[in-house]
Short mmCIF file of C-alpha atoms (C1' of nucleotides) in Angstrom, two decimals:
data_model
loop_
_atom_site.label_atom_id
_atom_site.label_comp_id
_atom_site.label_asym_id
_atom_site.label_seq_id
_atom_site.Cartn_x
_atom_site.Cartn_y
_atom_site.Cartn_z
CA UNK A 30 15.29 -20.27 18.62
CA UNK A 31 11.63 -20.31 18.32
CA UNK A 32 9.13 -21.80 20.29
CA UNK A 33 6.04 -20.82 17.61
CA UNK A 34 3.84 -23.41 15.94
CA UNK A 35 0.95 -23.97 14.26
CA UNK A 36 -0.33 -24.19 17.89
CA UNK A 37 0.59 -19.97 17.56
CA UNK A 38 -0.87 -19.74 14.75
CA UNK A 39 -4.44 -21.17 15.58
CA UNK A 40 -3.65 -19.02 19.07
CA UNK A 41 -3.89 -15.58 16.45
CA UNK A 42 -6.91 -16.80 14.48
CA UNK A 43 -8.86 -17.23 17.99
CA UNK A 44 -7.41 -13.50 19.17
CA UNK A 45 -8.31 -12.10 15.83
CA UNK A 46 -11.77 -13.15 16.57
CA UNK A 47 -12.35 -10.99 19.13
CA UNK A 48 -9.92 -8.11 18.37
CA UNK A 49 -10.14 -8.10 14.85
CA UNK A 50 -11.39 -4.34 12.97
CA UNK A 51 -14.91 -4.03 10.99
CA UNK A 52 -13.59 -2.81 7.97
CA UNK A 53 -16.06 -2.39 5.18
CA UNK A 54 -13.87 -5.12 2.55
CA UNK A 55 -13.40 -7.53 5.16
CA UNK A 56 -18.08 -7.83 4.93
CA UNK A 57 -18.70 -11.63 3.78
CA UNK A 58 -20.90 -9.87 1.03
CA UNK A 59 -17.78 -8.05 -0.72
CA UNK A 60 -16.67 -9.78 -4.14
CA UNK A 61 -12.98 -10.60 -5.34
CA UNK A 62 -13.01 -6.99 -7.26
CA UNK A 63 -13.77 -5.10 -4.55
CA UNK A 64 -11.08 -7.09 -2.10
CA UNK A 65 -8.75 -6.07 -5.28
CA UNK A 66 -9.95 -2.54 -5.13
CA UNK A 67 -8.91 -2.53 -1.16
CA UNK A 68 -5.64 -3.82 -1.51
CA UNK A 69 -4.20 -1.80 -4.15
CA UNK A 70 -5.83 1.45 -2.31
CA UNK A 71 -3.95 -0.18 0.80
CA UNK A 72 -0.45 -0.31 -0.69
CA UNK A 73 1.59 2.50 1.11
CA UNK A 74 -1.48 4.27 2.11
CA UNK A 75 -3.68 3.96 5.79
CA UNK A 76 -6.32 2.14 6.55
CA UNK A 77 -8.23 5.36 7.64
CA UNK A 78 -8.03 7.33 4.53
CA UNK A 79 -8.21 4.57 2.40
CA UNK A 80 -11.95 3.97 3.68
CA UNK A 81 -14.26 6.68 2.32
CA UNK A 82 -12.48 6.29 -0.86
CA UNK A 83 -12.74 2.85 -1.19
CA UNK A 84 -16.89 3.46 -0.22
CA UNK A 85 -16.76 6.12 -3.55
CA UNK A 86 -14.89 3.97 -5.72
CA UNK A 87 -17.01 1.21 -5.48
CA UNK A 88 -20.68 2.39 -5.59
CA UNK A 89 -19.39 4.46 -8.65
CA UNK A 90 -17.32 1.27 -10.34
CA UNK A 91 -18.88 -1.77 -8.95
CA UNK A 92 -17.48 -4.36 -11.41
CA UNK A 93 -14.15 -4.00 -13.72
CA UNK A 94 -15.83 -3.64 -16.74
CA UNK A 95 -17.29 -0.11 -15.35
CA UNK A 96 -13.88 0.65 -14.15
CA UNK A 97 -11.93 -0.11 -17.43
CA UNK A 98 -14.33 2.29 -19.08
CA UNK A 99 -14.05 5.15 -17.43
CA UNK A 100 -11.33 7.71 -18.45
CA UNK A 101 -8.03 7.78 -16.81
CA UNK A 102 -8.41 11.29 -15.12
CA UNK A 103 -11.97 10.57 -14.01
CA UNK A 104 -9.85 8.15 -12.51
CA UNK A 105 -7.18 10.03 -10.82
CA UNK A 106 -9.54 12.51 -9.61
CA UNK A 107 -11.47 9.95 -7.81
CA UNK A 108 -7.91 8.59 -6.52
CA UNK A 109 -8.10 12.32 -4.55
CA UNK A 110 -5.46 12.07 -2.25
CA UNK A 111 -4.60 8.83 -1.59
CA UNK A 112 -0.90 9.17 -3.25
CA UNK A 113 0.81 7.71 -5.10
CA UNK A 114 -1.45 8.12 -8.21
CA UNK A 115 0.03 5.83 -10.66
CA UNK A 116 -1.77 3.11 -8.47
CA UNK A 117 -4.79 4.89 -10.04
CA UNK A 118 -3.76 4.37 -13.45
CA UNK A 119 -2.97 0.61 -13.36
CA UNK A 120 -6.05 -0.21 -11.28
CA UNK A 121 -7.20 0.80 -14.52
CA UNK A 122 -5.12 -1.08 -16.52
CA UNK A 123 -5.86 -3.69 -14.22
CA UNK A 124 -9.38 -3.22 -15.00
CA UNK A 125 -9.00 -3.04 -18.56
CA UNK A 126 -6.81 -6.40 -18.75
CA UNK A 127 -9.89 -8.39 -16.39
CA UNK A 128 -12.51 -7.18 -18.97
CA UNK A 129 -10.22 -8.19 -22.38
CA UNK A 130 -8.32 -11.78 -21.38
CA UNK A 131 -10.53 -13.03 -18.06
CA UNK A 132 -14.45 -11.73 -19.54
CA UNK A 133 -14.23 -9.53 -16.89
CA UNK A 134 -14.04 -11.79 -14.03
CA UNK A 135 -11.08 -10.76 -11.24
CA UNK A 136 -8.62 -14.59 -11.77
CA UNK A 137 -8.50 -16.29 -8.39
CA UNK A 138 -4.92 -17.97 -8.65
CA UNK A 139 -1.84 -16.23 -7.66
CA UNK A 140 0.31 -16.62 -11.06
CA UNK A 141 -2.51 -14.82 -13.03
CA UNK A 142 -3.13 -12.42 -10.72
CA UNK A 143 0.13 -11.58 -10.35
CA UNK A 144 0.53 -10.85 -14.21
CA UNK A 145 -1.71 -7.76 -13.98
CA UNK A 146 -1.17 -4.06 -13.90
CA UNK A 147 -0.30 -2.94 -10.37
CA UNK A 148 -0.52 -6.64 -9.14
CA UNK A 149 2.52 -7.81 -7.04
CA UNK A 150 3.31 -10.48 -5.16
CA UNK A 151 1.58 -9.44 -1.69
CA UNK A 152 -1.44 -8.24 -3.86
CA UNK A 153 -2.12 -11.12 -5.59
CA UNK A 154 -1.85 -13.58 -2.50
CA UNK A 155 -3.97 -11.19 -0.49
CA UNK A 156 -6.68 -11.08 -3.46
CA UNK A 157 -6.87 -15.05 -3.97
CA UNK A 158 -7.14 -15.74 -0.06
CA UNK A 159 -9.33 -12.93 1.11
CA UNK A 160 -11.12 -12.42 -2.28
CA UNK A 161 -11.72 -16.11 -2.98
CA UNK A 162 -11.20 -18.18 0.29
CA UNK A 163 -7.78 -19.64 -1.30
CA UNK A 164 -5.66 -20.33 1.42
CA UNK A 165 -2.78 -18.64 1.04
CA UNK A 166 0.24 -17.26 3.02
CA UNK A 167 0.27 -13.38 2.40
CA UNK A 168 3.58 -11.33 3.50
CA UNK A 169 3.52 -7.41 3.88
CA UNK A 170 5.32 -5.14 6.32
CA UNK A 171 3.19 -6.06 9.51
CA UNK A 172 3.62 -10.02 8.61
CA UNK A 173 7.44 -9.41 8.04
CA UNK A 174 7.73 -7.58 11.69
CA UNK A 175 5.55 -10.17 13.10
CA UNK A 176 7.66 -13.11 11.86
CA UNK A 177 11.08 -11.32 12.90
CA UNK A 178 10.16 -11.40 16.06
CA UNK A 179 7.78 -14.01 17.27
CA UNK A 180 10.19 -16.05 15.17
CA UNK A 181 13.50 -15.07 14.64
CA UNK A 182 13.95 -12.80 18.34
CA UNK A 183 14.76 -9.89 15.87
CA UNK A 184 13.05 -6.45 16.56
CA UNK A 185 12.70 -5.27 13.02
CA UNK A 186 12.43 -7.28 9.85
CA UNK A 187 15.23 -6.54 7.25
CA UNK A 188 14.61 -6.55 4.07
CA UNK A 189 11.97 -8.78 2.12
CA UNK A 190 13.49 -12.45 1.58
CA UNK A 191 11.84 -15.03 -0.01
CA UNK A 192 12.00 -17.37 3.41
CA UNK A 193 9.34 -15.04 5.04
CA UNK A 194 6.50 -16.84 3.01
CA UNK A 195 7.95 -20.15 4.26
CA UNK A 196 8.52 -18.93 7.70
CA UNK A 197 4.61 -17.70 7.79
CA UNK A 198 3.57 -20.56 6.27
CA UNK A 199 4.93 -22.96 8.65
CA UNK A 200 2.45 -21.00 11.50
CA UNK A 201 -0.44 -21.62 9.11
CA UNK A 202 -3.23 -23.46 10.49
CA UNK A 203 -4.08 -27.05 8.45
CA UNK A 204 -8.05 -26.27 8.19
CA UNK A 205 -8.50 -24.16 5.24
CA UNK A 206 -10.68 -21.74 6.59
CA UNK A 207 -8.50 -21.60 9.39
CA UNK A 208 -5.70 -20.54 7.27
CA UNK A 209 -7.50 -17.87 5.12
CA UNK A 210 -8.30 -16.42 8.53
CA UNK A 211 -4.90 -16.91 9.56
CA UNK A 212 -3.43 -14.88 7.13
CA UNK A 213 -5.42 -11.50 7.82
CA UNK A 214 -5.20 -12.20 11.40
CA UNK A 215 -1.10 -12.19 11.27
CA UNK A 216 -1.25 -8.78 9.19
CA UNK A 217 -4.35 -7.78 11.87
CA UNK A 218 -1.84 -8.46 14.86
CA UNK A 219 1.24 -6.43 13.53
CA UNK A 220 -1.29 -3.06 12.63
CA UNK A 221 -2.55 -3.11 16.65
CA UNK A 222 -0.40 -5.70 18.55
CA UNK A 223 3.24 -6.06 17.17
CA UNK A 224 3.14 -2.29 15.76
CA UNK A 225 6.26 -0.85 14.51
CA UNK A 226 6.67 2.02 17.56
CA UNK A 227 5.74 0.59 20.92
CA UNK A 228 4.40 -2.77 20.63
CA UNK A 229 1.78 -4.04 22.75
CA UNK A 230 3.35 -7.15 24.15
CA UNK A 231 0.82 -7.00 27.46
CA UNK A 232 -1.76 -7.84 25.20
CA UNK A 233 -0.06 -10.19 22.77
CA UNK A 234 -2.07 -13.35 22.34
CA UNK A 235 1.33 -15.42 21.24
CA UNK A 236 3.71 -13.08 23.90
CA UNK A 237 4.51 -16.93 25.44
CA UNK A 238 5.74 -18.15 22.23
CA UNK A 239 7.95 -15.03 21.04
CA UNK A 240 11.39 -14.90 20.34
CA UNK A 241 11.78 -11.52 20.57
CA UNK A 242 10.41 -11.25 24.11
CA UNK A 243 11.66 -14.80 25.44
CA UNK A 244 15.19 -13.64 23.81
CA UNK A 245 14.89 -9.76 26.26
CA UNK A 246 13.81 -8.03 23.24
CA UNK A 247 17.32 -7.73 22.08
CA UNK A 248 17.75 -4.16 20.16
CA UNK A 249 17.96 -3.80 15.92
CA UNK A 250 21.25 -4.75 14.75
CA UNK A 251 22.82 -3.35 11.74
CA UNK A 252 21.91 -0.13 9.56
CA UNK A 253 19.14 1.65 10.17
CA UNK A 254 16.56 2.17 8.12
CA UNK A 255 17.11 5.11 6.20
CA UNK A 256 14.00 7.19 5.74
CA UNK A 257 12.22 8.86 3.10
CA UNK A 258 12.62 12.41 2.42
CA UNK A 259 9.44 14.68 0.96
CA UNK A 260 9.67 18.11 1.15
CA UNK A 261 11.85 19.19 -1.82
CA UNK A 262 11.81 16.15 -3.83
CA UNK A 263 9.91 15.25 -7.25
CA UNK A 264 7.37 13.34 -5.34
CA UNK A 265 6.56 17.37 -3.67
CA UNK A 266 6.66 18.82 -7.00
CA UNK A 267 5.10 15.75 -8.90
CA UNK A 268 1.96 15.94 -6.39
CA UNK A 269 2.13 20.00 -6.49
CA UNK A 270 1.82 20.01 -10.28
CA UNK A 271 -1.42 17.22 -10.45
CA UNK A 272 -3.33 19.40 -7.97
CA UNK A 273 -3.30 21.75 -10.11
CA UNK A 274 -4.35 19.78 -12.68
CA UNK A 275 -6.75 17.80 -10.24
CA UNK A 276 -8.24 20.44 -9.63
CA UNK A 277 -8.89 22.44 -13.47
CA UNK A 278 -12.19 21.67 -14.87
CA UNK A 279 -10.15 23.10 -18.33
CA UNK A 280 -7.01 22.26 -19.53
CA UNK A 281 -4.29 24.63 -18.02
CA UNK A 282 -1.49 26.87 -19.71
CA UNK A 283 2.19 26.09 -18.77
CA UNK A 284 2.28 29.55 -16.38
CA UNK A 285 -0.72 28.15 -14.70
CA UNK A 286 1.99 25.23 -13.31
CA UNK A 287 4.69 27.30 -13.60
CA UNK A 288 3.08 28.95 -9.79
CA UNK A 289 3.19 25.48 -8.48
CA UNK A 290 6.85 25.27 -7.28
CA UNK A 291 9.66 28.02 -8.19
CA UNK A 292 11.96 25.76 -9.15
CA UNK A 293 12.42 25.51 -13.31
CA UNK A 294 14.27 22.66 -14.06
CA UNK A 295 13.20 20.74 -11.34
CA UNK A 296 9.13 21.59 -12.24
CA UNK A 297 10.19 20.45 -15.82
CA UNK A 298 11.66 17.70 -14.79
CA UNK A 299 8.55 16.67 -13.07
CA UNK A 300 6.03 17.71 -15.77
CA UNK A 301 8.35 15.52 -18.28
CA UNK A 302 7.72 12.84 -15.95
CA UNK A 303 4.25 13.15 -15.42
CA UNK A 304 3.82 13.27 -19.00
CA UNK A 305 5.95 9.62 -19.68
CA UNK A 306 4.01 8.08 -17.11
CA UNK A 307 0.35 9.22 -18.60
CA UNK A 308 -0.47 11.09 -15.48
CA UNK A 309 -0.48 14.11 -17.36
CA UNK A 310 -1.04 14.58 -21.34
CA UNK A 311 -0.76 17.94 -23.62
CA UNK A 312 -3.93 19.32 -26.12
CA UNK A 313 -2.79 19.45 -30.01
CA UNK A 314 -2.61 23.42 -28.76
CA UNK A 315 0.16 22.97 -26.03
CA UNK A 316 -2.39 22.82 -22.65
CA UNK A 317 -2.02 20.55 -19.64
CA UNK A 318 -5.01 17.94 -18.38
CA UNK A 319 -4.99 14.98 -16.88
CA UNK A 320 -5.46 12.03 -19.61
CA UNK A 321 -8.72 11.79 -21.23
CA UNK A 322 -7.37 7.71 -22.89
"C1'" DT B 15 19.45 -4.44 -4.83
"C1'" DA B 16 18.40 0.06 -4.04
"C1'" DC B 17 15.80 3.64 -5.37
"C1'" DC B 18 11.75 6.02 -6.95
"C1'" DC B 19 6.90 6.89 -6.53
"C1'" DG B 20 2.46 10.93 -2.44
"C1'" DT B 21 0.24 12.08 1.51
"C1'" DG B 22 -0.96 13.09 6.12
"C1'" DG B 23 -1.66 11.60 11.06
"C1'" DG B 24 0.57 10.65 15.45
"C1'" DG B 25 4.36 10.45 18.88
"C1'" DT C 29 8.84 20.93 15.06
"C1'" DC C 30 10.42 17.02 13.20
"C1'" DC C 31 10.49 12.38 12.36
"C1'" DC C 32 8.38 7.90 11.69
"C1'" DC C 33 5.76 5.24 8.93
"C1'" DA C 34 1.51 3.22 6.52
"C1'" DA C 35 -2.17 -4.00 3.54
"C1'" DG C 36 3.91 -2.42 -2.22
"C1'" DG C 37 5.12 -2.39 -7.07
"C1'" DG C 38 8.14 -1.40 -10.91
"C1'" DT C 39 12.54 -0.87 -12.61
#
DNA sequence: TACCCGTGGGG
DNA sequence: TCCCCAAGGGT
């Protein structure tokens, strides 16, 4: 069983303190869009490439009134490579849905947050604690490993539950500020402590308290996780056929794509998709751009 | 619940 | 080279 209490969890917040990154959203000057900016950028993507991007986006949309009137492919493009582009588009949406039912100012409580474009339920906890000083317990993957094993002597987290919030939450420091910190110090330790490869137990502020390690580090039980596949799928095509279009300061002809991937069907299948979800849209005289509404 | 949705760096 | 995986969300 666990040994981990709040006692842990102050013992992160004082090791974030000194270990913790200077990233550019984590400045005490940065406003509740620009955390919400950050975090949506963040989802599936790393920290590294998400940081000149981020720097772009926001001295060119500083407020999510600008944002929500730009045009989706100015948009995308500015997205570049970050993946995953329909992020792009509900950030928009996100944007636009601020401006018209919140007069444009980013809501600071977790149900209304989580009723926006793009907005889950990571997202909005992360926005209304590290955006607004709410404390609130925030679960993503490094929080999930982190709790599997300083708490439940597992090596890998399964799949999301429900119980991890509690299970966090029950680490959470009583002192407010304590507890925002908290939070972005538990994700802090599983991105350079408890990291999904090799983890750095030798320099694990809570190593006394864990599970995982007082339980031998006991191997993954059960199915592995099954990766991802890229090369070949409609993710490859899907990201083939946007550079294109990325890329085209004119609207393209259908042979223009056609060189993107050999494929027929499948590069049809793609396009058709790209078109539903208003990545891509066709001129009254059959050419291919990125959205201009 | 399981699957789909991009991209690129590091081991 | 290949494989892992990175601050998820929507369906």
């Amino acid at each position: 069983m666990s040994t981990a209490t709040t006692d842990t969890g102050e013992a992160i917040v004082d090791w974030y303190a000194t270990a913790a990154r200077d990233l550019p959203w984590r400045r005490p000057d940065v406003d509740a869009w620009a955390v919400l900016v950050s975090e949506v950028m963040l989802q599936q993507t790393p920290v590294a490439r998400v940081e000149p991007v981020w720097r772009d986006w926001m001295a060119r949309w500083p407020t999510p009134a600008a944002l929500a009137a730009e045009t989706p492919a100015e948009v995308i493009r500015a997205w570049g490579k970050l993946g995953y582009p329909r992020r792009a588009l509900r950030l928009r949406e996100a944007a636009l849905a601020i401006v018209e039912r919140h007069g444009g100012v980013v809501p600071d409580d977790v149900p209304t947050l989580e009723a926006l474009p793009g907005i889950g339920t990571y997202t909005a906890r992360a926005v209304a604690c590290f955006g607004y000083g709410r404390p609130q317990p925030v679960v993503d993957t490094n929080v999930r490993r982190v709790v599997a094993r300083l708490v439940h002597a597992k090596a890998e987290a399964g799949t999301a539950r429900a119980a991890d919030l509690e299970d966090i939450a029950a680490l959470a420091p009583t002192d407010p500020e304590r507890a925002v910190r908290f939070s972005v110090a538990t994700m802090e330790l599983g991105a350079l402590v408890c990291v999904a490869g090799t983890p750095r137990c030798a320099v694990c502020p809570v190593r006394d308290s864990c599970a995982w390690r007082l339980a031998g580090y006991p191997a993954h039980e059960g199915p592995p996780r099954r990766v991802q596949k890229f090369a070949g799928t409609d993710r490859q095509v899907r990201g083939r056929l946007l550079d294109v279009l990325r890329a085209a300061a004119q609207p393209v002809e259908a042979a223009e794509l056609d060189a993107a991937w050999d494929d027929a069907v499948q590069r049809s299948r793609c396009l058709d998709s790209l078109l539903t979800d208003g990545l891509v849209e066709q001129t009254p005289d059959g050419l291919f751009r990125l959205p201009h509404s």
